GROMACS .gro file of N, CA and C in nm:
model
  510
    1UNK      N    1  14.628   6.006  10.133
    1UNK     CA    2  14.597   6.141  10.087
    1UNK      C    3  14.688   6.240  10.158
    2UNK      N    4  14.744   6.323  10.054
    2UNK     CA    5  14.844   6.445  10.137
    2UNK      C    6  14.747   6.534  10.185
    3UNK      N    7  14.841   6.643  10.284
    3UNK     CA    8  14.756   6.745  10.341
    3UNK      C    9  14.841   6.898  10.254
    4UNK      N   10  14.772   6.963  10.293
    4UNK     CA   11  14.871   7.088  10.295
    4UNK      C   12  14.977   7.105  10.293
    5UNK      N   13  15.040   7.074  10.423
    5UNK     CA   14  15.156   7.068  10.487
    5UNK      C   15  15.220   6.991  10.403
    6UNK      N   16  15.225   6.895  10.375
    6UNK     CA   17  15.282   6.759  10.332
    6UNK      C   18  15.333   6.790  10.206
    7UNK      N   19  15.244   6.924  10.105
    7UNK     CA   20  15.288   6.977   9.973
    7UNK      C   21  15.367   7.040   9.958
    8UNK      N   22  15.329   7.154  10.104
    8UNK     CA   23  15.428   7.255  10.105
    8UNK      C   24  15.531   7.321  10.163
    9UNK      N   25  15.610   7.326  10.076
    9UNK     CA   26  15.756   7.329  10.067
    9UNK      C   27  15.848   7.451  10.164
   10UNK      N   28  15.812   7.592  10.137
   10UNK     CA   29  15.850   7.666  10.184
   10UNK      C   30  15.730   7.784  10.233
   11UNK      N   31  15.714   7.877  10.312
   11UNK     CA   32  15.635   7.935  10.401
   11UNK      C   33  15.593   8.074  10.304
   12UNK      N   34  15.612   8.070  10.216
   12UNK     CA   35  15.540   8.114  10.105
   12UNK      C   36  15.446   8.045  10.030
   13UNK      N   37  15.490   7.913  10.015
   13UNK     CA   38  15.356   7.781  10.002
   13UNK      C   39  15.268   7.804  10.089
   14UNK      N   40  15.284   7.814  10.158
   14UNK     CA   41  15.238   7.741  10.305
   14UNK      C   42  15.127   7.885  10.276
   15UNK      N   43  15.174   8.018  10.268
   15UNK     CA   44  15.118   8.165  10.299
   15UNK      C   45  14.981   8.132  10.184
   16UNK      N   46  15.051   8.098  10.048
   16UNK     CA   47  14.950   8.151   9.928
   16UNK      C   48  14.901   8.015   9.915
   17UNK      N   49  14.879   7.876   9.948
   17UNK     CA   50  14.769   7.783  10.021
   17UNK      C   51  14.688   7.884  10.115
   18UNK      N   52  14.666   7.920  10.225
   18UNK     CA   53  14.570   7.953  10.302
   18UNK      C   54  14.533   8.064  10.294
   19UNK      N   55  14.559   8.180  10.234
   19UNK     CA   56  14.558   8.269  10.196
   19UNK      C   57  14.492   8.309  10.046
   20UNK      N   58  14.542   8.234   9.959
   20UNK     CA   59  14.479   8.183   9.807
   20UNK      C   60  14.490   8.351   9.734
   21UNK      N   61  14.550   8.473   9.801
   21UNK     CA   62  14.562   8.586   9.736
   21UNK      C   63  14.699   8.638   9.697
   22UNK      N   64  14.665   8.724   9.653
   22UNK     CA   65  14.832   8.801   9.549
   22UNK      C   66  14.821   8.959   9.649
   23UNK      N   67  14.767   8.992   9.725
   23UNK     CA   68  14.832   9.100   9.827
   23UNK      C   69  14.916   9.088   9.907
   24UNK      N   70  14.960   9.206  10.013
   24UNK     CA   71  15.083   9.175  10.048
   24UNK      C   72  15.008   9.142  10.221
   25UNK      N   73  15.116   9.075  10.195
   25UNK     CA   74  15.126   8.943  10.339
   25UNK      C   75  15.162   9.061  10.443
   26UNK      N   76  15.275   9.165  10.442
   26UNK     CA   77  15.325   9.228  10.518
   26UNK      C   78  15.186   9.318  10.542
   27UNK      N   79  15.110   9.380  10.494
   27UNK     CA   80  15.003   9.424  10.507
   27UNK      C   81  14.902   9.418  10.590
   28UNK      N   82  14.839   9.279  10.546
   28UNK     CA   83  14.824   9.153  10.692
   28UNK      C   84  14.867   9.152  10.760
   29UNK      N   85  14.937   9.124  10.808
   29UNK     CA   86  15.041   9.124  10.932
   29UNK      C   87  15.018   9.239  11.032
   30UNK      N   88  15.058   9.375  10.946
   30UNK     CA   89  14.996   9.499  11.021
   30UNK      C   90  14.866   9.516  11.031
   31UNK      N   91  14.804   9.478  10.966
   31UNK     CA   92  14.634   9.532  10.969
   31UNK      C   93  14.601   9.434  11.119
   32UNK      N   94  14.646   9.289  11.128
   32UNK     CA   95  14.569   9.234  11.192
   32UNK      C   96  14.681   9.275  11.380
   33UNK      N   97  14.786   9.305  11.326
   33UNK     CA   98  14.865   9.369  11.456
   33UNK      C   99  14.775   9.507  11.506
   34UNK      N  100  14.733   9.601  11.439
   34UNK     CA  101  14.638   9.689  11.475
   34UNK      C  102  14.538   9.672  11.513
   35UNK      N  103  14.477   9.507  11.499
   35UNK     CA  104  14.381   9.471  11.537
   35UNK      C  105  14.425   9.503  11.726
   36UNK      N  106  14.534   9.406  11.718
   36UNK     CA  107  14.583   9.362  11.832
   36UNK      C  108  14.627   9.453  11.920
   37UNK      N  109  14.698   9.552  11.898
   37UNK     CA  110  14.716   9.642  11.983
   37UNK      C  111  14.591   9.723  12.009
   38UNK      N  112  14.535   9.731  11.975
   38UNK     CA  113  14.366   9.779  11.991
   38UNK      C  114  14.307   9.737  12.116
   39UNK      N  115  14.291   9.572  12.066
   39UNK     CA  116  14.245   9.477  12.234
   39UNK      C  117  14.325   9.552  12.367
   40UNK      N  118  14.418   9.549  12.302
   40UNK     CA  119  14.548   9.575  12.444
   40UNK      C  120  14.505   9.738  12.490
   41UNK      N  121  14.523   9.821  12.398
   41UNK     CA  122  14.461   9.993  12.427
   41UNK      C  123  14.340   9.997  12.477
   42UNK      N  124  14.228   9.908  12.438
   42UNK     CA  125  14.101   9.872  12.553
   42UNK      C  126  14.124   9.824  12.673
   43UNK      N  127  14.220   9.780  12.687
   43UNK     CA  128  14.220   9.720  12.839
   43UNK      C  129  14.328   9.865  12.867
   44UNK      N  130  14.400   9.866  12.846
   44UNK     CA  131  14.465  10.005  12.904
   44UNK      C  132  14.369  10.144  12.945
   45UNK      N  133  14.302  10.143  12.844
   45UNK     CA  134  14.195  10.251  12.907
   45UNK      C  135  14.115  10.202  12.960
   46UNK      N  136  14.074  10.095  12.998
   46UNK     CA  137  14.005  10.036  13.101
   46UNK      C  138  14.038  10.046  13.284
   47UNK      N  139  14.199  10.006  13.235
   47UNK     CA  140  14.199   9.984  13.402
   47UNK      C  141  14.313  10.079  13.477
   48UNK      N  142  14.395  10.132  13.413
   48UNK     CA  143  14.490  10.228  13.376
   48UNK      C  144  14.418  10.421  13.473
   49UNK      N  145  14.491  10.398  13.599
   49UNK     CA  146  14.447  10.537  13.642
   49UNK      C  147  14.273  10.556  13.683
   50UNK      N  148  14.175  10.423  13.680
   50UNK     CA  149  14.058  10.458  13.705
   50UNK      C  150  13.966  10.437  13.576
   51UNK      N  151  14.091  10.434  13.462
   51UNK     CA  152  14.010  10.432  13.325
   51UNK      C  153  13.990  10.583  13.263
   52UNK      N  154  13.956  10.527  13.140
   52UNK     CA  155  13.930  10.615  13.028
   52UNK      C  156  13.766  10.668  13.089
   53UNK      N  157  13.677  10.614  13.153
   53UNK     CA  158  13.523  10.665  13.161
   53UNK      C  159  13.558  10.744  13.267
   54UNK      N  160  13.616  10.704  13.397
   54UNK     CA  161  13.651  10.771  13.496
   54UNK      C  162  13.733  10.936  13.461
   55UNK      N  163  13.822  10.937  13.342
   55UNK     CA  164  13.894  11.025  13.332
   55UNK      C  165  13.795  11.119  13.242
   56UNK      N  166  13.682  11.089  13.116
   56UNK     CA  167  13.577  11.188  13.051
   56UNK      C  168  13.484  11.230  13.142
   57UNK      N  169  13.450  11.136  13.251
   57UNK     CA  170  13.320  11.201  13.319
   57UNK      C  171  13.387  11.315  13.448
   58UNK      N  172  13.515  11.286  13.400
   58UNK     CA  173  13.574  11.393  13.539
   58UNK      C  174  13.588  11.547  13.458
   59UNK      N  175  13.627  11.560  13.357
   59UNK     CA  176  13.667  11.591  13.297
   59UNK      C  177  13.604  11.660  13.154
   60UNK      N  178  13.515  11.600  13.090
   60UNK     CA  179  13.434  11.608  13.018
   60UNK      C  180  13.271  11.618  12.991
   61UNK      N  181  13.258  11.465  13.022
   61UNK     CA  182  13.104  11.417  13.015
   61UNK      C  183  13.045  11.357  13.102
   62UNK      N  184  12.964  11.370  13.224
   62UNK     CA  185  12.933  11.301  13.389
   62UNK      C  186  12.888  11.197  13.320
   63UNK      N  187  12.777  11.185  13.194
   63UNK     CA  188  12.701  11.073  13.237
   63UNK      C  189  12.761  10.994  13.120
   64UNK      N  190  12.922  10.983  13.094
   64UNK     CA  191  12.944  10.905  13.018
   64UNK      C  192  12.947  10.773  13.120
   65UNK      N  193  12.875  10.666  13.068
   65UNK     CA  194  12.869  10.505  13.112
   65UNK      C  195  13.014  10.442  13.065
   66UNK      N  196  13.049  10.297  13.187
   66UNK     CA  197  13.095  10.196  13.111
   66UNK      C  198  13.035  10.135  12.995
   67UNK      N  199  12.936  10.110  13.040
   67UNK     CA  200  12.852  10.007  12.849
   67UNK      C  201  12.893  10.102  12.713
   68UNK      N  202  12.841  10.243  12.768
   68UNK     CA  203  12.913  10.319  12.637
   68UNK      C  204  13.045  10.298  12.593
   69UNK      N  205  13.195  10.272  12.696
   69UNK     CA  206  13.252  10.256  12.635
   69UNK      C  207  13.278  10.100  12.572
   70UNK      N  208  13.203  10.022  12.635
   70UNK     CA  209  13.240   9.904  12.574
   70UNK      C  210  13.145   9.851  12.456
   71UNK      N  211  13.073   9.908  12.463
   71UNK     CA  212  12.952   9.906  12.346
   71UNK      C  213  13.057   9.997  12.197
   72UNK      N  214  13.074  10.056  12.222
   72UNK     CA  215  13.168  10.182  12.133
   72UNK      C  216  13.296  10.066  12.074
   73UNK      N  217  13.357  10.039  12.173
   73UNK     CA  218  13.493   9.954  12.151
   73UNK      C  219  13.457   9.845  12.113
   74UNK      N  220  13.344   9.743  12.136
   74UNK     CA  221  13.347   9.588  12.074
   74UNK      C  222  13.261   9.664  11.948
   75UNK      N  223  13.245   9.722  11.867
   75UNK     CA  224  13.150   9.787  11.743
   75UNK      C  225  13.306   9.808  11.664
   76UNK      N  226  13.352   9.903  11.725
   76UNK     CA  227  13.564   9.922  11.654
   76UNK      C  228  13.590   9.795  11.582
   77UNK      N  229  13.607   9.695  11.721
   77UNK     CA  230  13.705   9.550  11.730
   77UNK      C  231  13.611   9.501  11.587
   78UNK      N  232  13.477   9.489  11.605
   78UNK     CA  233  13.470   9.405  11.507
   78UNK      C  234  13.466   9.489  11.379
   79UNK      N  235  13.494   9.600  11.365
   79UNK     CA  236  13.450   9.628  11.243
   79UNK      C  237  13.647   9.646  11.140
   80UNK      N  238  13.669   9.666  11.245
   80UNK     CA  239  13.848   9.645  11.218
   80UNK      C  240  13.850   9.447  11.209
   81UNK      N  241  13.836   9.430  11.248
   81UNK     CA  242  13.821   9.290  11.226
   81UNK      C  243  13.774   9.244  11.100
   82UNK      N  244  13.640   9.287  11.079
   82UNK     CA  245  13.588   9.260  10.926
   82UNK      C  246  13.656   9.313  10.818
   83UNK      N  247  13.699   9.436  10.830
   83UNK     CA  248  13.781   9.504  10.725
   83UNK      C  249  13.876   9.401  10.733
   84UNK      N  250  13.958   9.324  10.767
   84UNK     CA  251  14.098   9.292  10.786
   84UNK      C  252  14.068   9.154  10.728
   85UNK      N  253  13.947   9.080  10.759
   85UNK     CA  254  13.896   8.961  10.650
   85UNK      C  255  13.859   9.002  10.533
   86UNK      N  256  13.806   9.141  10.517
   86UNK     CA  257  13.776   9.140  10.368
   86UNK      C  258  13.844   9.156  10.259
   87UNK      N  259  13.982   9.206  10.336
   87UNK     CA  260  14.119   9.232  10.278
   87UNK      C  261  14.188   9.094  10.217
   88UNK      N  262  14.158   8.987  10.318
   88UNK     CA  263  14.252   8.895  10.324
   88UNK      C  264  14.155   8.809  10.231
   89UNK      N  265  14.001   8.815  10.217
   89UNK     CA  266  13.937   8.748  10.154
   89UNK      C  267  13.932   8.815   9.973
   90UNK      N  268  13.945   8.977   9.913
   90UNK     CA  269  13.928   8.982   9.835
   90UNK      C  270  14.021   9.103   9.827
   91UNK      N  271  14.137   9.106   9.897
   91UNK     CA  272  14.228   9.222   9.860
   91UNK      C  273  14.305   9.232   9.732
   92UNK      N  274  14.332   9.058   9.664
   92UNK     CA  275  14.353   9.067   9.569
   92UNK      C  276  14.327   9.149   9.448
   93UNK      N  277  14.179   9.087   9.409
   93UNK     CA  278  14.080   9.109   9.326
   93UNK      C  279  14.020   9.267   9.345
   94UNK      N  280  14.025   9.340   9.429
   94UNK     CA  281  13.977   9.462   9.454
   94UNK      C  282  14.068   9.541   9.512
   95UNK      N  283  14.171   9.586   9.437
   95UNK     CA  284  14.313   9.695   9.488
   95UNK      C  285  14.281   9.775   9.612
   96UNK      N  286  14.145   9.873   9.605
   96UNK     CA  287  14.133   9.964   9.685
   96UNK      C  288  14.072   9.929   9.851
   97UNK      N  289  14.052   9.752   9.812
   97UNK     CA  290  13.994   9.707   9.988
   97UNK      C  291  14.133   9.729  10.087
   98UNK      N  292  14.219   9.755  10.034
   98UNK     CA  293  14.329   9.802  10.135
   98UNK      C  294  14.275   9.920  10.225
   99UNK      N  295  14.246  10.032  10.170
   99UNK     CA  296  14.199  10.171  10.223
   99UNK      C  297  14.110  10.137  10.365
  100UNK      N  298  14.033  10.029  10.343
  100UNK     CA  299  13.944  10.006  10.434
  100UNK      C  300  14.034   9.983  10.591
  101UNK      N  301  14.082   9.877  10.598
  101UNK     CA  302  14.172   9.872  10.724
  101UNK      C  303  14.303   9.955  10.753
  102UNK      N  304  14.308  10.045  10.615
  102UNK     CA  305  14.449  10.104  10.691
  102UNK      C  306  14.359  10.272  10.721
  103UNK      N  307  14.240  10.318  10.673
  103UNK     CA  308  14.169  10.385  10.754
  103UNK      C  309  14.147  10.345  10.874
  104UNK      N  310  14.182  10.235  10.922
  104UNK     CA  311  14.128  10.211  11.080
  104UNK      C  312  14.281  10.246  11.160
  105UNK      N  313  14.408  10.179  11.083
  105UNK     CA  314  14.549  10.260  11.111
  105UNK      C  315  14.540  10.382  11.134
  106UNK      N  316  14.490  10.453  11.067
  106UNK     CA  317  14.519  10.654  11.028
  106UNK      C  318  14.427  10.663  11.168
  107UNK      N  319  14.307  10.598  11.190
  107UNK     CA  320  14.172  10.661  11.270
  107UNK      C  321  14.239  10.641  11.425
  108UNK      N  322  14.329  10.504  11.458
  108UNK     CA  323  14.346  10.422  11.548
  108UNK      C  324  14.473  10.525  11.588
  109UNK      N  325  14.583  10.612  11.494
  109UNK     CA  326  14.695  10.693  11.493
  109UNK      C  327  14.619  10.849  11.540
  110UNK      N  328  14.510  10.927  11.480
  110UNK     CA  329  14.427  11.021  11.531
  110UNK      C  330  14.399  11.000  11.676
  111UNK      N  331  14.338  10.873  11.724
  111UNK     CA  332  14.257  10.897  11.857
  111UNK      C  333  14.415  10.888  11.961
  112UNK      N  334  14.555  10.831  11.878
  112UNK     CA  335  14.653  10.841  11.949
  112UNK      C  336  14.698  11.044  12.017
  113UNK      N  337  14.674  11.073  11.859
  113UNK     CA  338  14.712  11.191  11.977
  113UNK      C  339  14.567  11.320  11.992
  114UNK      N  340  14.433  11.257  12.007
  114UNK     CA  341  14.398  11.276  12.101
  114UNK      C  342  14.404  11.266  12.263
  115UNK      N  343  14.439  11.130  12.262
  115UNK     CA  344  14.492  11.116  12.398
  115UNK      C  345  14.649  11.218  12.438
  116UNK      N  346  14.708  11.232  12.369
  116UNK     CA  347  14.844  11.290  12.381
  116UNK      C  348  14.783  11.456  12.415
  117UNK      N  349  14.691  11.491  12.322
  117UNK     CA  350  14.636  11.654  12.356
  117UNK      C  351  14.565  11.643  12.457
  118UNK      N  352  14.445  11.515  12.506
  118UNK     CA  353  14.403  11.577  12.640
  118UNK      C  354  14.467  11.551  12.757
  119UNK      N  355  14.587  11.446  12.735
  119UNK     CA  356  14.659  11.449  12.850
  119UNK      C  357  14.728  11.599  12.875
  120UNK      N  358  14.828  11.646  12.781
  120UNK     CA  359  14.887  11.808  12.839
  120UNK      C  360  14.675  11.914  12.866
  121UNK      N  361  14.578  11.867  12.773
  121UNK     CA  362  14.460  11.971  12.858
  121UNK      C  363  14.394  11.949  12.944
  122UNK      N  364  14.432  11.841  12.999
  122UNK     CA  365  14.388  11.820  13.136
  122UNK      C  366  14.486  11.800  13.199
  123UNK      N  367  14.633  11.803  13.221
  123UNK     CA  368  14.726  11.789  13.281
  123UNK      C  369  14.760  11.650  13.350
  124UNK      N  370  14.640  11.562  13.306
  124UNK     CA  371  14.672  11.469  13.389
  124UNK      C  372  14.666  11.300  13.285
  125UNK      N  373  14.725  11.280  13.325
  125UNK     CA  374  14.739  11.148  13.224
  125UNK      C  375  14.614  11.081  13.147
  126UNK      N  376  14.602  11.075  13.060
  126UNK     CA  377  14.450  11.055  12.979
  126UNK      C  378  14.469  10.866  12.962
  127UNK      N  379  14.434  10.756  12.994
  127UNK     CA  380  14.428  10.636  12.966
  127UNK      C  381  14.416  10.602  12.851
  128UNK      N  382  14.519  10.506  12.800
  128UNK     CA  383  14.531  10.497  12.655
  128UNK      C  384  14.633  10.601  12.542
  129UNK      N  385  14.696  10.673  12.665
  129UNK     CA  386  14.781  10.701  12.577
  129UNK      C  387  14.899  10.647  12.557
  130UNK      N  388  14.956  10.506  12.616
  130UNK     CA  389  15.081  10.464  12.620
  130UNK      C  390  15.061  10.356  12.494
  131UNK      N  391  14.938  10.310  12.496
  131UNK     CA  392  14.947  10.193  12.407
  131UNK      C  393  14.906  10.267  12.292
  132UNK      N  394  14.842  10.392  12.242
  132UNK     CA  395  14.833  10.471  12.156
  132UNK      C  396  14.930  10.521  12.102
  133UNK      N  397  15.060  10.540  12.159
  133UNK     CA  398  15.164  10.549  12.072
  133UNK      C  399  15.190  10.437  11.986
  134UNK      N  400  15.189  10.318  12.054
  134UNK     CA  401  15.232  10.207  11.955
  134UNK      C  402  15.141  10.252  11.788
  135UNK      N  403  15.033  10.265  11.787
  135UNK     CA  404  14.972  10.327  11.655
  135UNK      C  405  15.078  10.379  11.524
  136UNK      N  406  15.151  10.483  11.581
  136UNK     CA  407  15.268  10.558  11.507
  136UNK      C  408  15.323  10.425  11.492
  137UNK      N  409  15.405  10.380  11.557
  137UNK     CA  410  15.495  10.232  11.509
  137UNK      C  411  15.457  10.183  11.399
  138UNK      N  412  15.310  10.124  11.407
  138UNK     CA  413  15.251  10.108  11.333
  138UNK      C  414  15.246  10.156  11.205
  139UNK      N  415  15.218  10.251  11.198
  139UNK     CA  416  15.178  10.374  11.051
  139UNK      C  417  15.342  10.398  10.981
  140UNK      N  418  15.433  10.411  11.066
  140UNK     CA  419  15.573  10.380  11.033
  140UNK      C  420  15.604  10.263  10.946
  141UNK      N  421  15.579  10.154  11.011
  141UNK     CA  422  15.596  10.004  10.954
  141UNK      C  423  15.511  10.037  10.807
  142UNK      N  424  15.373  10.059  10.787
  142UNK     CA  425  15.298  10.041  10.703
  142UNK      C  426  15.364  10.127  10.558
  143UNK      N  427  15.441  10.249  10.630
  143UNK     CA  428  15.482  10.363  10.554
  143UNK      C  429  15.625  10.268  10.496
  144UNK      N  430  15.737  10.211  10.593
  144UNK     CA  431  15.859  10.187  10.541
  144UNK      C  432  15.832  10.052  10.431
  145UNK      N  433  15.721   9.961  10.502
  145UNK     CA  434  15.769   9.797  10.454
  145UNK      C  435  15.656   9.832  10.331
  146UNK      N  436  15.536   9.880  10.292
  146UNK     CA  437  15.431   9.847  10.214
  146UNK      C  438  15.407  10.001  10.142
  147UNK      N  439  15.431  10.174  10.135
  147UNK     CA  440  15.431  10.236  10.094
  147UNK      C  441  15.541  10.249  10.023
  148UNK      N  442  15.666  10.261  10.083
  148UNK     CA  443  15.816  10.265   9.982
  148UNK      C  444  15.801  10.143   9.887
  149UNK      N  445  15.778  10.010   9.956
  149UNK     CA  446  15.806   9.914   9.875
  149UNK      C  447  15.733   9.875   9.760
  150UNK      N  448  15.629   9.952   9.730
  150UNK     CA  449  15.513   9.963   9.648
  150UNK      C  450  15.425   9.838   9.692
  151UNK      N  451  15.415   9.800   9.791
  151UNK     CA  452  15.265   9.727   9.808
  151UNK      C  453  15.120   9.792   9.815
  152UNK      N  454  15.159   9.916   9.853
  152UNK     CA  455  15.026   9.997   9.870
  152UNK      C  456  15.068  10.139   9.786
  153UNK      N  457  14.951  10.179   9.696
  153UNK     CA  458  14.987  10.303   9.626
  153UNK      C  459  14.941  10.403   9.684
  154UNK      N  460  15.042  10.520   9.716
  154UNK     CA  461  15.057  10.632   9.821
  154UNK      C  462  14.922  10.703   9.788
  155UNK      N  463  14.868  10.707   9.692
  155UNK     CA  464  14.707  10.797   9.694
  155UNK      C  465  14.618  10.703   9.806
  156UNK      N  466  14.570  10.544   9.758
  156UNK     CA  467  14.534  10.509   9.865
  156UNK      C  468  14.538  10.547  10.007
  157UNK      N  469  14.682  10.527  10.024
  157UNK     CA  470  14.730  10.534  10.192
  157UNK      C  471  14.716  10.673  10.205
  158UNK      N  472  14.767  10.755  10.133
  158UNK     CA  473  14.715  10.922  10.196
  158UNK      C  474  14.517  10.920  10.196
  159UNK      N  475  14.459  10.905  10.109
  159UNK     CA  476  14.330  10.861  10.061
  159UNK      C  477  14.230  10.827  10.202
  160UNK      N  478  14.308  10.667  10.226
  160UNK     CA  479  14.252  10.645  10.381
  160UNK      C  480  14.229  10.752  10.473
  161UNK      N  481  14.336  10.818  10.505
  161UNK     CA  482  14.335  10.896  10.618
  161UNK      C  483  14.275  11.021  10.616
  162UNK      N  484  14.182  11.021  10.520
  162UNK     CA  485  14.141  11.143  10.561
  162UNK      C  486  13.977  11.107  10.600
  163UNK      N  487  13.922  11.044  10.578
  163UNK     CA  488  13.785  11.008  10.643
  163UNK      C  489  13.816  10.927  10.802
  164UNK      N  490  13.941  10.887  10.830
  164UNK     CA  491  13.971  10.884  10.982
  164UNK      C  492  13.985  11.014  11.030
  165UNK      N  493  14.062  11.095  10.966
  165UNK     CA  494  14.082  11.245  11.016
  165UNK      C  495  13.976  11.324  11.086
  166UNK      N  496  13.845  11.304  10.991
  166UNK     CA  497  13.688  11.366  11.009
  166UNK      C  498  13.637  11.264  11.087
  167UNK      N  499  13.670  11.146  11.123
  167UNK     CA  500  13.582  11.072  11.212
  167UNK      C  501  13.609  11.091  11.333
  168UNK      N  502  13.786  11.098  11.371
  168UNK     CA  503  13.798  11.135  11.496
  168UNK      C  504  13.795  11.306  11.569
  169UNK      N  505  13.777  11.377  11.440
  169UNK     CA  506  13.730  11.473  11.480
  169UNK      C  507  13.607  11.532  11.557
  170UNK      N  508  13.527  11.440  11.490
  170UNK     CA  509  13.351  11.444  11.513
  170UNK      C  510  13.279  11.461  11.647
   0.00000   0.00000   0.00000
């Protein structure tokens, strides 16, 4: 009995075997890289200068807790996570499940330059803002390889970002 592998030929086989959808792969790629730089921006505001809790309760909010922020951040991870399977599970069949994880792009690009504004209003380096730039990279990539190239239709992708806009406002 063959396997998978054994059928397939070139890494486009290989993609639409395990994958079994007609969205774009490059898409994937970024959605689940945003996953990833995410993990990495949690640990940056974690340990980075005292941390991100150390820098709101100085600054902001005394009785902000660690659990709050990690309670807050593993609720993100997985919910960027689920969006990014539901994409890969029915992005085909449902055009607009894109919006879902690249709202977490636009939301994940917002809290970037939050950090960028309270670092110059507090003058002092806000945690999480180095790996928060990578975000833009991000939104770049999504804009050059999957908006120009028509994988994603520009109402969507403008579409997304505006219920990140109001979330990180809130």
């Amino acid at each position: 009995m063959r396997n998978a592998f054994a059928t397939a030929h070139t890494v486009e086989q290989v993609r639409t075997y395990f994958m079994k959808t007609g969205k774009s792969f490059v898409l994937t790629i970024l959605f689940w890289l945003n996953f990833a730089v995410f993990a990495i921006h949690v640990v940056e505001e974690t340990e980075l200068q005292g941390g991100l809790v150390v820098f709101v309760q100085k600054f902001f909010w005394a009785g902000f807790r660690l659990t709050d922020f990690f309670q807050a951040n593993a609720v993100w991870l997985t919910a960027i996570a689920v969006s990014n399977i539901l994409y890969d599970v029915v992005g085909d069949r449902l055009k607009f499940m894109v919006a879902i994880p690249m709202f977490f792009v636009w939301e994940r690009c917002f809290n970037a330059l939050s950090h960028v504004f309270l670092t110059f209003y507090s003058n002092a380096y806000c945690p999480g803002l180095f790996t928060g730039l990578i975000f833009f990279v991000l939104l770049y990539f999504v804009i050059r390889f999957a908006v120009l190239k028509g994988q994603m239709r520009p109402v969507l992708f403008f579409l997304s970002g505006i219920p990140a806009l109001i979330f990180e406002t809130i």
